Short mmCIF file of N, CA and C in Angstrom, two decimals:
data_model
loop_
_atom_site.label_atom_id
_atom_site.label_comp_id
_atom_site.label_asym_id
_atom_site.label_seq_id
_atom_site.Cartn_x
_atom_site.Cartn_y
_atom_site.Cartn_z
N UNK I 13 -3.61 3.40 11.31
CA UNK I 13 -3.32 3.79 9.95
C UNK I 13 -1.80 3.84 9.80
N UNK I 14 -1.38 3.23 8.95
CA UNK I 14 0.04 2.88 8.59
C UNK I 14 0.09 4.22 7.35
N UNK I 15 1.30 5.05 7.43
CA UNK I 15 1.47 5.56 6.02
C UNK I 15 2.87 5.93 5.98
N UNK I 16 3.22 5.24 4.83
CA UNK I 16 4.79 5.37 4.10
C UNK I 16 5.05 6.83 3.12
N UNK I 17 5.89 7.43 3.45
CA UNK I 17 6.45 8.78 2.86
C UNK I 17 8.08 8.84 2.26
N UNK I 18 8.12 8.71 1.00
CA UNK I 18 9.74 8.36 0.58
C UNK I 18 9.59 10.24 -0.31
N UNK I 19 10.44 10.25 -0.17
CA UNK I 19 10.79 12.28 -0.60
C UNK I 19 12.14 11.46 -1.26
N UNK I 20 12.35 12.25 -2.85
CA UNK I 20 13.56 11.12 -3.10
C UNK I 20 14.72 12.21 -3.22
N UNK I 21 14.94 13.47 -2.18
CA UNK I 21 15.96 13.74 -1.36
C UNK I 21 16.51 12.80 -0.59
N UNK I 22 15.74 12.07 -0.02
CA UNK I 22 16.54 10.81 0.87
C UNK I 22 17.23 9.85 0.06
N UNK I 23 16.54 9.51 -1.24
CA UNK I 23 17.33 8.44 -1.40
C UNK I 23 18.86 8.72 -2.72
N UNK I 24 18.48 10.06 -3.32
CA UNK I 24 19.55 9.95 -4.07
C UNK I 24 20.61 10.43 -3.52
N UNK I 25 22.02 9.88 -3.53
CA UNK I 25 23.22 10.03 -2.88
C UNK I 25 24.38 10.64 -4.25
N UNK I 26 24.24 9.47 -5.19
CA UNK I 26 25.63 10.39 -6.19
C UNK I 26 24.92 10.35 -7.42
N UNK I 27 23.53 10.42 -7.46
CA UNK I 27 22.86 10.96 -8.80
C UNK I 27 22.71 12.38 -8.67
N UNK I 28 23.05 13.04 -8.04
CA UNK I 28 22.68 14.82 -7.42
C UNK I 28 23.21 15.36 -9.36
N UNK I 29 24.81 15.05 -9.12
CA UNK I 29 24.99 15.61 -10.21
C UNK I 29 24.60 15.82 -12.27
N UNK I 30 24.11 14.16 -12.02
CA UNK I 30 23.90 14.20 -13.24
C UNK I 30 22.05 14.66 -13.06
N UNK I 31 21.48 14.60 -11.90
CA UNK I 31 20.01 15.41 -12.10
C UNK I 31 20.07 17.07 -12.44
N UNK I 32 21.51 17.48 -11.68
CA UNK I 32 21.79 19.01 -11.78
C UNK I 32 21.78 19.25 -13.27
N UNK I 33 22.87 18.54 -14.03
CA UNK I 33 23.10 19.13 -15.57
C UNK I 33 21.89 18.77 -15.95
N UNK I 34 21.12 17.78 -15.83
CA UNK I 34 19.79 17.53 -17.06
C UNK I 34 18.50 18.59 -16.35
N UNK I 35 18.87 18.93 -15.23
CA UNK I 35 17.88 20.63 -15.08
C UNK I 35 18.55 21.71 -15.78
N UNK I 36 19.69 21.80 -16.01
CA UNK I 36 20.17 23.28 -16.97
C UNK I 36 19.75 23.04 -18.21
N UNK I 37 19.68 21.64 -18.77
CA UNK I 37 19.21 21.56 -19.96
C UNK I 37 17.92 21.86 -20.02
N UNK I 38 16.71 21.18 -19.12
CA UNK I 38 15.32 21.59 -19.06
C UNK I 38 14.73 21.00 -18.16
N UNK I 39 13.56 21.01 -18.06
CA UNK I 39 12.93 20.33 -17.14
C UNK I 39 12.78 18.80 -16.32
N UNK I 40 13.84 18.16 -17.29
CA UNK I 40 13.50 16.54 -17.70
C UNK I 40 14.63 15.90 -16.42
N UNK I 41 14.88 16.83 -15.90
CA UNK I 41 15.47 15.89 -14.35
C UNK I 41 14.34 15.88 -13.61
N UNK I 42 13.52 16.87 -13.58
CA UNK I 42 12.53 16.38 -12.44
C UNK I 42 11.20 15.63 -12.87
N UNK I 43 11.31 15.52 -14.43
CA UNK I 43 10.33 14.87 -14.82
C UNK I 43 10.99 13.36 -14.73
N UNK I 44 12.19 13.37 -15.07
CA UNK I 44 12.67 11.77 -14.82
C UNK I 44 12.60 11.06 -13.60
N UNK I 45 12.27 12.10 -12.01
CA UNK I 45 12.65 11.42 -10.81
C UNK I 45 11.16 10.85 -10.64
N UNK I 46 10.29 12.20 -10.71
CA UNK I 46 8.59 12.43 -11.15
C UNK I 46 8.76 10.56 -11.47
N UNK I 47 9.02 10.22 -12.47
CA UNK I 47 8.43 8.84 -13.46
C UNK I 47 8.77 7.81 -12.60
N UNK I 48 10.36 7.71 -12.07
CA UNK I 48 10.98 6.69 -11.61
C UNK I 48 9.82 6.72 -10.41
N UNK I 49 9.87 7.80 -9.53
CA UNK I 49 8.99 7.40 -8.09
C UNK I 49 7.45 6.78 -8.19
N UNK I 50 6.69 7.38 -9.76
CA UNK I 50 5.04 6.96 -9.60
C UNK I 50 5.19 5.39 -10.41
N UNK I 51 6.29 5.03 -10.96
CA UNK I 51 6.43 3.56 -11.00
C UNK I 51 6.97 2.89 -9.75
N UNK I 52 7.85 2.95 -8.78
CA UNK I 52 7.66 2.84 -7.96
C UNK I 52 6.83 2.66 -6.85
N UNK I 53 5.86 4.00 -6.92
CA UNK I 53 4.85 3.63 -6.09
C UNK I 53 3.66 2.42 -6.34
N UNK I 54 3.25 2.20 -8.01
CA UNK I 54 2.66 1.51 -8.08
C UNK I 54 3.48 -0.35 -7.79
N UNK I 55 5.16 0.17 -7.63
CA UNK I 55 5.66 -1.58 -7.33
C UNK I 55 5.20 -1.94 -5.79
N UNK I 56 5.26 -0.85 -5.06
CA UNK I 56 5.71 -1.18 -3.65
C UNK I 56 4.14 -1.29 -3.30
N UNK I 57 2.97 -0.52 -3.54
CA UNK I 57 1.86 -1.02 -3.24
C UNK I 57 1.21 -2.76 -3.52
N UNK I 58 1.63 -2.85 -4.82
CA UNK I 58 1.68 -4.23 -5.73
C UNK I 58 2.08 -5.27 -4.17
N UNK I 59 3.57 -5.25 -4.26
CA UNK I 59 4.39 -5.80 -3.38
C UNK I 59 3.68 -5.95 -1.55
N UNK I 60 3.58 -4.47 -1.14
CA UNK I 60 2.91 -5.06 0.22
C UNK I 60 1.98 -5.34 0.16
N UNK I 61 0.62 -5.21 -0.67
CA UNK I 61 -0.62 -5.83 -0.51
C UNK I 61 -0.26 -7.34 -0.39
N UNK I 62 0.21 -7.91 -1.57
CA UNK I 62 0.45 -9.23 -2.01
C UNK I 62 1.35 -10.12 -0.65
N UNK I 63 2.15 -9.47 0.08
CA UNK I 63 2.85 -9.32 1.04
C UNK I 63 2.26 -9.84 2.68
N UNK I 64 1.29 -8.75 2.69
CA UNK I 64 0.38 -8.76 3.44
C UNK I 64 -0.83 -9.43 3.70
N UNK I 65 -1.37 -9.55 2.69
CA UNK I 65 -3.07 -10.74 1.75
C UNK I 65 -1.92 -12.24 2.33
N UNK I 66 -1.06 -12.24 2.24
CA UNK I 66 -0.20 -14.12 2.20
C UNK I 66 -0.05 -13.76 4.02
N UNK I 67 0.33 -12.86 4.50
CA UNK I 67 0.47 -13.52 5.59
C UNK I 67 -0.94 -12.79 6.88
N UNK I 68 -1.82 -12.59 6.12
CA UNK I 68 -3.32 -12.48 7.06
C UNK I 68 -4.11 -13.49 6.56
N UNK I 69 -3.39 -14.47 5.36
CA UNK I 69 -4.42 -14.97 4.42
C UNK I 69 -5.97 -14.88 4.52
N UNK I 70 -6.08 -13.64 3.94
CA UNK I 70 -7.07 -13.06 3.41
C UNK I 70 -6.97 -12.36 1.65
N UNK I 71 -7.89 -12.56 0.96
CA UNK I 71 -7.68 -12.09 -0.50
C UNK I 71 -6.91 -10.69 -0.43
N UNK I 72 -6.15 -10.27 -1.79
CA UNK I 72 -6.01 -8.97 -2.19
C UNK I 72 -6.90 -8.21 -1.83
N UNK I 73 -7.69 -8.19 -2.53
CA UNK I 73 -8.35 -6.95 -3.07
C UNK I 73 -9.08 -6.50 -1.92
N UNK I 74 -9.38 -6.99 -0.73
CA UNK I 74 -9.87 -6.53 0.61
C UNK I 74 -8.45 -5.69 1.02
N UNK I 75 -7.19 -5.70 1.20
CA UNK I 75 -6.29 -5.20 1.27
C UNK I 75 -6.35 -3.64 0.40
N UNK I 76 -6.21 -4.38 -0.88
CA UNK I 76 -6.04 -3.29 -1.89
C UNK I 76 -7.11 -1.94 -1.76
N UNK I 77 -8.20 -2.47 -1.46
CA UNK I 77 -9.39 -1.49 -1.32
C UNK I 77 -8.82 -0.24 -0.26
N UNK I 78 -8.40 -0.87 1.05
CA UNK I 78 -7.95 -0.33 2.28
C UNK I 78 -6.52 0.54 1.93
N UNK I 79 -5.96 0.68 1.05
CA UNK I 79 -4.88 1.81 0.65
C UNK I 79 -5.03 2.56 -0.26
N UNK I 80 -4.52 3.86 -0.31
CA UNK I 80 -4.78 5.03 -1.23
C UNK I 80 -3.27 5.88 -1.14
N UNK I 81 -3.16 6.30 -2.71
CA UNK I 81 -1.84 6.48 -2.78
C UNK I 81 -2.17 7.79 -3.56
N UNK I 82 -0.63 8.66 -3.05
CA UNK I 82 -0.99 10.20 -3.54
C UNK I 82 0.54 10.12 -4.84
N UNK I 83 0.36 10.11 -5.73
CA UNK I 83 1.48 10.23 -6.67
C UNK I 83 2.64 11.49 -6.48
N UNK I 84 3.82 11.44 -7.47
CA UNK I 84 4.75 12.41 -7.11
C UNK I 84 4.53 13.40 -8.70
N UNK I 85 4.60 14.41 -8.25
CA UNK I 85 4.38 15.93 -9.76
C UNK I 85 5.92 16.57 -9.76
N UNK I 86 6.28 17.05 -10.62
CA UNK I 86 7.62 17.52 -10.82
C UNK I 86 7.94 18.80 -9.71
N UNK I 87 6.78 19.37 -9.47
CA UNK I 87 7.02 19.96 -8.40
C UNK I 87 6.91 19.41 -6.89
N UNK I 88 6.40 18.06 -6.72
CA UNK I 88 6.16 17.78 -5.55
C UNK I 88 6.82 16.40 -5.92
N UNK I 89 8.39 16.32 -5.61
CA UNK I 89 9.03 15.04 -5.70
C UNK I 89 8.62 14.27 -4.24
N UNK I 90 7.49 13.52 -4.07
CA UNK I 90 7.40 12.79 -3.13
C UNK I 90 6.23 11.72 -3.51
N UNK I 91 6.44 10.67 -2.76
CA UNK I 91 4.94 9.50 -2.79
C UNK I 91 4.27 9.16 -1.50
N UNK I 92 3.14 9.31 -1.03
CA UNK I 92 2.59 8.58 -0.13
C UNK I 92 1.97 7.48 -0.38
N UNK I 93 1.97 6.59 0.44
CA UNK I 93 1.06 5.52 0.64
C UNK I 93 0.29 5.36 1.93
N UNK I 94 -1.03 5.43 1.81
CA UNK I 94 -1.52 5.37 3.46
C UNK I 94 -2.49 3.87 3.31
N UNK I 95 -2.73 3.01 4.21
CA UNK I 95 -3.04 1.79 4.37
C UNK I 95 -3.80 2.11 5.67
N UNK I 96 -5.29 1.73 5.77
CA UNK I 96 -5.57 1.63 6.61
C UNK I 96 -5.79 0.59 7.23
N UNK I 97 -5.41 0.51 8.75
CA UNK I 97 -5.44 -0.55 9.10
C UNK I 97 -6.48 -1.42 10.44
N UNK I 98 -7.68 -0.82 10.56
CA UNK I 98 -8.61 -1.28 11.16
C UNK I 98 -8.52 -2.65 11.34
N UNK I 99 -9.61 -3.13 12.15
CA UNK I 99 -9.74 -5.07 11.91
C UNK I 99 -10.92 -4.86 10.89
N UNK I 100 -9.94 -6.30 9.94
CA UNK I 100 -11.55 -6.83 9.02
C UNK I 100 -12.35 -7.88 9.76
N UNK I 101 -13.66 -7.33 9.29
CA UNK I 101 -14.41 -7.74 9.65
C UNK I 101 -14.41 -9.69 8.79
N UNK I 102 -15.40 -10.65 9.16
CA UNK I 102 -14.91 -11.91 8.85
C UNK I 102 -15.85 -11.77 6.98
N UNK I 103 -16.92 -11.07 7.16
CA UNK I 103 -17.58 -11.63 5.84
C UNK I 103 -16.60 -10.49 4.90
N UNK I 104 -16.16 -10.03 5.39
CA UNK I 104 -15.35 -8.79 4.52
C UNK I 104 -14.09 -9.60 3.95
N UNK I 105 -13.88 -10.45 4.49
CA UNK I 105 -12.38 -11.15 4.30
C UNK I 105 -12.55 -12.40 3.24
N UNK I 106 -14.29 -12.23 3.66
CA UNK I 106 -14.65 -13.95 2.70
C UNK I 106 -14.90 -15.01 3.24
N UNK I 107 -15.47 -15.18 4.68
CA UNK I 107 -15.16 -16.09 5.39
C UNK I 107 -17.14 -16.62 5.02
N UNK I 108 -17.51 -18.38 5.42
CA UNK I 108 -18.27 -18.68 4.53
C UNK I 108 -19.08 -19.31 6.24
N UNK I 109 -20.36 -19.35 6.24
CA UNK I 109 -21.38 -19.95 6.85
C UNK I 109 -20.92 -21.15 7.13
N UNK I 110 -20.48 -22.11 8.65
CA UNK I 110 -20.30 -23.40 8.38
C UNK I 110 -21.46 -23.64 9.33
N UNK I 111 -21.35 -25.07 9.80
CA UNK I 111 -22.33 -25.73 10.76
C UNK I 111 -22.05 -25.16 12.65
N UNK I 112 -20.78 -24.85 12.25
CA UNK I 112 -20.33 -23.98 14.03
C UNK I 112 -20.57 -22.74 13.70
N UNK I 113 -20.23 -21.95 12.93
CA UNK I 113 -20.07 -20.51 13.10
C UNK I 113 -19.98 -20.01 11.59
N UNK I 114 -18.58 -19.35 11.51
CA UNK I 114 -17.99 -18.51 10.12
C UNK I 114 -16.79 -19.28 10.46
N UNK I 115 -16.02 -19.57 9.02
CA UNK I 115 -14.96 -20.28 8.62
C UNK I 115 -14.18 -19.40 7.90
N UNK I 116 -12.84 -19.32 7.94
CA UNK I 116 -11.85 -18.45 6.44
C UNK I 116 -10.71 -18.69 6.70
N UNK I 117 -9.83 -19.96 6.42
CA UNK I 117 -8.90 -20.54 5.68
C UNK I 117 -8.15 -20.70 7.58
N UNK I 118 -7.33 -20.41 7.75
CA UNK I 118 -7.23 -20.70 9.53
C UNK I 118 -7.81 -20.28 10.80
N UNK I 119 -9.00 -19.22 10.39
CA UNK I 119 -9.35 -18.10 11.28
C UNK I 119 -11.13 -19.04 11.52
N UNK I 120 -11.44 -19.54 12.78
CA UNK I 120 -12.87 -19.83 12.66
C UNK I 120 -13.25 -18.93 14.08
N UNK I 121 -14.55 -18.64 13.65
CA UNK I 121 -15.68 -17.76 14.76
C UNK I 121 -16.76 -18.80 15.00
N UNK I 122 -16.22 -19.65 16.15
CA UNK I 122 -17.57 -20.42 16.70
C UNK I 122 -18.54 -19.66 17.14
N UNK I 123 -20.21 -20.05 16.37
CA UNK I 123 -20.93 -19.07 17.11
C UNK I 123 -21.53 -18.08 16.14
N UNK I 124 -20.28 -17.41 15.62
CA UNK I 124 -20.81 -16.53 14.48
C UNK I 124 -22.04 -16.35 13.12
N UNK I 125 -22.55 -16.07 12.69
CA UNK I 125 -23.64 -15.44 11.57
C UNK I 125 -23.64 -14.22 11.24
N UNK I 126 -24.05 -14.86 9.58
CA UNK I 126 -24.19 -13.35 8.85
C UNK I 126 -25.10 -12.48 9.17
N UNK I 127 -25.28 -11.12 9.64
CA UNK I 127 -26.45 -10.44 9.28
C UNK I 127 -26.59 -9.06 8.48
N UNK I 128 -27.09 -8.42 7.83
CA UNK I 128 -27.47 -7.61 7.06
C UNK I 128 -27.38 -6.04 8.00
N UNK I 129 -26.72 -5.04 7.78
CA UNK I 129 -26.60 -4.11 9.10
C UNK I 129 -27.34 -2.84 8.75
N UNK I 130 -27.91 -1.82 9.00
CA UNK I 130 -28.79 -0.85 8.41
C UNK I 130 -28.16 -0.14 7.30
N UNK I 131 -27.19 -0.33 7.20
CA UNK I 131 -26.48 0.25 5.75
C UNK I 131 -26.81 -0.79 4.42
N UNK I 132 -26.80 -1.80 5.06
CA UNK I 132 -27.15 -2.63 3.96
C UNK I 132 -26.19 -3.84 3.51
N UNK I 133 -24.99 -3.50 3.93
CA UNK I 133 -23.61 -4.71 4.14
C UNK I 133 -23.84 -5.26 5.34
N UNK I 134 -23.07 -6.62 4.78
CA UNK I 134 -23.46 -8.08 5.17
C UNK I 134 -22.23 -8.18 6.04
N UNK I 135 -22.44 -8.64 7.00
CA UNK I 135 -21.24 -8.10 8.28
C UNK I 135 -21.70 -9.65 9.58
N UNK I 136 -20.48 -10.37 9.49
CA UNK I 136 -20.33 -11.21 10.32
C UNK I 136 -20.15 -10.75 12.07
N UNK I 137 -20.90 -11.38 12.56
CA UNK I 137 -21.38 -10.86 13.96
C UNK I 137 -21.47 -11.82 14.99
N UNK I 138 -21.87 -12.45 16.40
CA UNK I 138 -21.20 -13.36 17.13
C UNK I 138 -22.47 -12.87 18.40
N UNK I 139 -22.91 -13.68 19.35
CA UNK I 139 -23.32 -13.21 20.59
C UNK I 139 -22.49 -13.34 21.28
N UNK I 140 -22.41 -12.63 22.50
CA UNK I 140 -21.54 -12.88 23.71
C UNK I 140 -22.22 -12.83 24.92
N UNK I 141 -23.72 -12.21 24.86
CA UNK I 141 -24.28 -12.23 25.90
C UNK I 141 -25.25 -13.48 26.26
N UNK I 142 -26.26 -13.90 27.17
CA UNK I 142 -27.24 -15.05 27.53
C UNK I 142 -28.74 -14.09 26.35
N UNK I 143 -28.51 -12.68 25.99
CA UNK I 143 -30.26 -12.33 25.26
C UNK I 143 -29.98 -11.83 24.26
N UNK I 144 -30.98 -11.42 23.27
CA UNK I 144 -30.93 -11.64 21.61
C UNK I 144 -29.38 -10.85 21.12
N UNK I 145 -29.55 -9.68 22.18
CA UNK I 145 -28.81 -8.35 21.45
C UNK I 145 -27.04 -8.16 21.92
N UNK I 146 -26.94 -8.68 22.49
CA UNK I 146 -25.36 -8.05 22.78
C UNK I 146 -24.52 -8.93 21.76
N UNK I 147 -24.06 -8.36 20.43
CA UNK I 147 -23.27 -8.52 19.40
C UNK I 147 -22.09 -8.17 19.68
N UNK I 148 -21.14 -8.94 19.30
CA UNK I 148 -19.51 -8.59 18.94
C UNK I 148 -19.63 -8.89 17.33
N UNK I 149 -18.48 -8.07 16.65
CA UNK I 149 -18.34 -8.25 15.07
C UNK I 149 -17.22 -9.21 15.40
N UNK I 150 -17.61 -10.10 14.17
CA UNK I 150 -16.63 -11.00 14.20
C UNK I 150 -15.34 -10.81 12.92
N UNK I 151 -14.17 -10.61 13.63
CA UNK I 151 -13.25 -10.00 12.76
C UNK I 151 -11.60 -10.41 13.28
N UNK I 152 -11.05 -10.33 12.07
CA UNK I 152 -9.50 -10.49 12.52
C UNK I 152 -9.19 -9.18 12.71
N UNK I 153 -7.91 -9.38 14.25
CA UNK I 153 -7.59 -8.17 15.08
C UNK I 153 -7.12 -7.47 14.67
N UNK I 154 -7.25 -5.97 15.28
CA UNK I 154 -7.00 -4.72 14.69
C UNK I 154 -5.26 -4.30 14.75
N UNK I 155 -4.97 -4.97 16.10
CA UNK I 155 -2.85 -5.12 15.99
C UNK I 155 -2.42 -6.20 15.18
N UNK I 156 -3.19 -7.47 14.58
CA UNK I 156 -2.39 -8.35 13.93
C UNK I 156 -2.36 -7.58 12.63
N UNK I 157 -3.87 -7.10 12.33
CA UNK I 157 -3.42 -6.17 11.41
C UNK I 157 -2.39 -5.62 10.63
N UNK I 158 -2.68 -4.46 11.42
CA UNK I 158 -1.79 -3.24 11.68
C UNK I 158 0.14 -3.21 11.44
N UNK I 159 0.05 -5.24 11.97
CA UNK I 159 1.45 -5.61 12.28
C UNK I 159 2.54 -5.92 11.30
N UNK I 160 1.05 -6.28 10.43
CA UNK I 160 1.20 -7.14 9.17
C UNK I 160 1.56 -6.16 8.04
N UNK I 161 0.44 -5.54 7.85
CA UNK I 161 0.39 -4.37 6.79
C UNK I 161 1.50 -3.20 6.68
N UNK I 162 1.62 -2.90 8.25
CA UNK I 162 3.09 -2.32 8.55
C UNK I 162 4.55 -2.90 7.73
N UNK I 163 5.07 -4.24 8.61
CA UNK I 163 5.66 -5.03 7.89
C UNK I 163 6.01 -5.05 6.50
N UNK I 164 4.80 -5.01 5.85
CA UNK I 164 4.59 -5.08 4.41
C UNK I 164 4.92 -4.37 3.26
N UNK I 165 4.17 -2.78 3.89
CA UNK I 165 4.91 -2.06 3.44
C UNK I 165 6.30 -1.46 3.60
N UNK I 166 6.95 -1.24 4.97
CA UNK I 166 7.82 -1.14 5.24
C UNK I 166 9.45 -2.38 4.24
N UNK I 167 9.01 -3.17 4.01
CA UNK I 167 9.58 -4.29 3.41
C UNK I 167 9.96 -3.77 1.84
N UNK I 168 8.36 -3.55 1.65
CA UNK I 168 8.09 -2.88 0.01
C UNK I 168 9.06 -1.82 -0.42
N UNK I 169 9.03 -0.97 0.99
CA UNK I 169 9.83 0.39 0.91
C UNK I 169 11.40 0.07 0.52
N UNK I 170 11.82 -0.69 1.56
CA UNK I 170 13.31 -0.77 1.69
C UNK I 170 13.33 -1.26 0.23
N UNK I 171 12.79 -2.75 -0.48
CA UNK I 171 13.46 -2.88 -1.44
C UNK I 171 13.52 -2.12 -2.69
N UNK I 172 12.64 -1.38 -2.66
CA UNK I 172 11.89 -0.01 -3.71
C UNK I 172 13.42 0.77 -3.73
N UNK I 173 13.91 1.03 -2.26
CA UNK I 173 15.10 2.08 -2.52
C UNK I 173 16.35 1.44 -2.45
N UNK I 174 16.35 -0.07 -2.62
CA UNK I 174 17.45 -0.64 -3.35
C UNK I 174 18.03 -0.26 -4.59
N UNK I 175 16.85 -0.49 -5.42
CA UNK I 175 16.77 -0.43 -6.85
C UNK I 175 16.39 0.84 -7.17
N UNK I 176 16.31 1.97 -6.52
CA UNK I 176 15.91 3.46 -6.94
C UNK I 176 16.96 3.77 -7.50
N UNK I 177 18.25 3.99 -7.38
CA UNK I 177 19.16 4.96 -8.00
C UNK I 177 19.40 3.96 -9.28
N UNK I 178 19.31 2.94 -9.45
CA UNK I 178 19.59 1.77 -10.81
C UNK I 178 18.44 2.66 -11.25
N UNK I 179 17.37 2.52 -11.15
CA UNK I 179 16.42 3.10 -12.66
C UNK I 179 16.44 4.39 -12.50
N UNK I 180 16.59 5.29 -11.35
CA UNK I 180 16.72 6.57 -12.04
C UNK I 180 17.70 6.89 -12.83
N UNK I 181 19.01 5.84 -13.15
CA UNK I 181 20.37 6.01 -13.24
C UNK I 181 19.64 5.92 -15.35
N UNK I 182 18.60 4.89 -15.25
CA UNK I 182 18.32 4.52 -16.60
C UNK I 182 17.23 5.11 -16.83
N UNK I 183 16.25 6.27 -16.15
CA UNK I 183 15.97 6.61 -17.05
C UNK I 183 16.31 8.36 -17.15
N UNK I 184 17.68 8.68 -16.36
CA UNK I 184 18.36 9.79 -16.52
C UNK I 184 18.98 9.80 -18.15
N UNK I 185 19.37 8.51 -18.51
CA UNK I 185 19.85 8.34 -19.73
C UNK I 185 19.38 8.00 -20.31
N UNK I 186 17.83 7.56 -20.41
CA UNK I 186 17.00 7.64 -21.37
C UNK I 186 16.92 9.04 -21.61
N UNK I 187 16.50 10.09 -20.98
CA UNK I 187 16.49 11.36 -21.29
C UNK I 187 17.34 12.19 -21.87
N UNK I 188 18.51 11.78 -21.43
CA UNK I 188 19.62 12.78 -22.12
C UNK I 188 19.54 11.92 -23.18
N UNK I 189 19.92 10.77 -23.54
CA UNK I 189 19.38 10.73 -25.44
C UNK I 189 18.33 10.97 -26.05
N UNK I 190 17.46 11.29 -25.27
CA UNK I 190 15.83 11.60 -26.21
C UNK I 190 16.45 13.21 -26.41
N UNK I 191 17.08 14.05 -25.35
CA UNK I 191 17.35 15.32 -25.53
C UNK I 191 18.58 15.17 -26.99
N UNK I 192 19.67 14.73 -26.56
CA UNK I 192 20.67 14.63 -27.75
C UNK I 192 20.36 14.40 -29.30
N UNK I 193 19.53 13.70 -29.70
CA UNK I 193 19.01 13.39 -30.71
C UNK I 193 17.95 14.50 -31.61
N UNK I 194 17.19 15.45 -30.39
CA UNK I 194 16.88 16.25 -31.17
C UNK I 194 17.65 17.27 -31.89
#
């Protein structure tokens, strides 16, 4: 399990002051950091899935399913992202019945078939033994994984806090004119 933690004490350096005056005015510094980070979080998830799906080539949304993200509240300036990173299994990834095995875009399981598992999902599976029963799941590995998705997000992160102090910078001043105007 991969999980990314940005607290945006770390990343602001010379916005301190103008977050200080727009807290004497009211609440709207920590509602402004609050906004900048849960847009954020939804870039950098965006970013490593898409990131990650290109270089396991395997679809999104098998990715996307596998992360869960905790948003930031004015009292809790922080974002998690946790990604889990198990091996997928091959029918999980999309991989299709050929005449050898299971097929999915560079990844083949000579050997392999679908079968139906007591839960009721359809789960690509492989013999390894000479009699009916000794199954291996057939799946891409649990460190290429892990290696990838890591990568991914980690990537997501850094460029996320490139561009953090630019939009908190804009929408610190979106706020102080929404305040000025009243």
């Amino acid at each position: 399990m991969t999980i990314i933690n940005i607290n945006h004490k770390q990343l602001t350096y010379g916005m301190n002051e103008l977050n200080r005056d727009l807290k004497r005015i009211t609440k709207e510094g920590d509602r402004a950091v609050q906004s900048v980070l849960n847009r954020g979080l939804t870039s950098i998830r965006k970013e490593a899935v898409k990131e990650s799906a290109i270089a396991l080539a395997v679809p999104q949304k098998v990715l996307r399913e596998r992360t869960s993200t905790r948003r930031a509240s004015p009292k809790k300036l922080r974002i998690i992202i946790t990604a889990r990173t198990r091996a997928i299994n091959a029918v999980v990834a999309g991989a299709k019945e050929t005449d050898t095995g299971l097929s999915l875009g560079p990844y083949e399981w000579d050997g392999g078939f679908i079968v139906t598992s007591k839960y009721g999902k359809r789960v690509g599976v492989k013999r390894y033994g000479k009699k009916r029963y000794p199954l291996q799941p057939t799946e891409i590995g649990k460190s290429f994984v892990h290696r990838e998705v890591k990568r991914g997000l980690e990537n997501a992160r850094a460029r996320f806090e490139r561009r953090y102090s630019r939009e908190l910078a804009k929408e610190i001043n979106k706020r102080y004119t929404r305040i000025l105007r009243k």
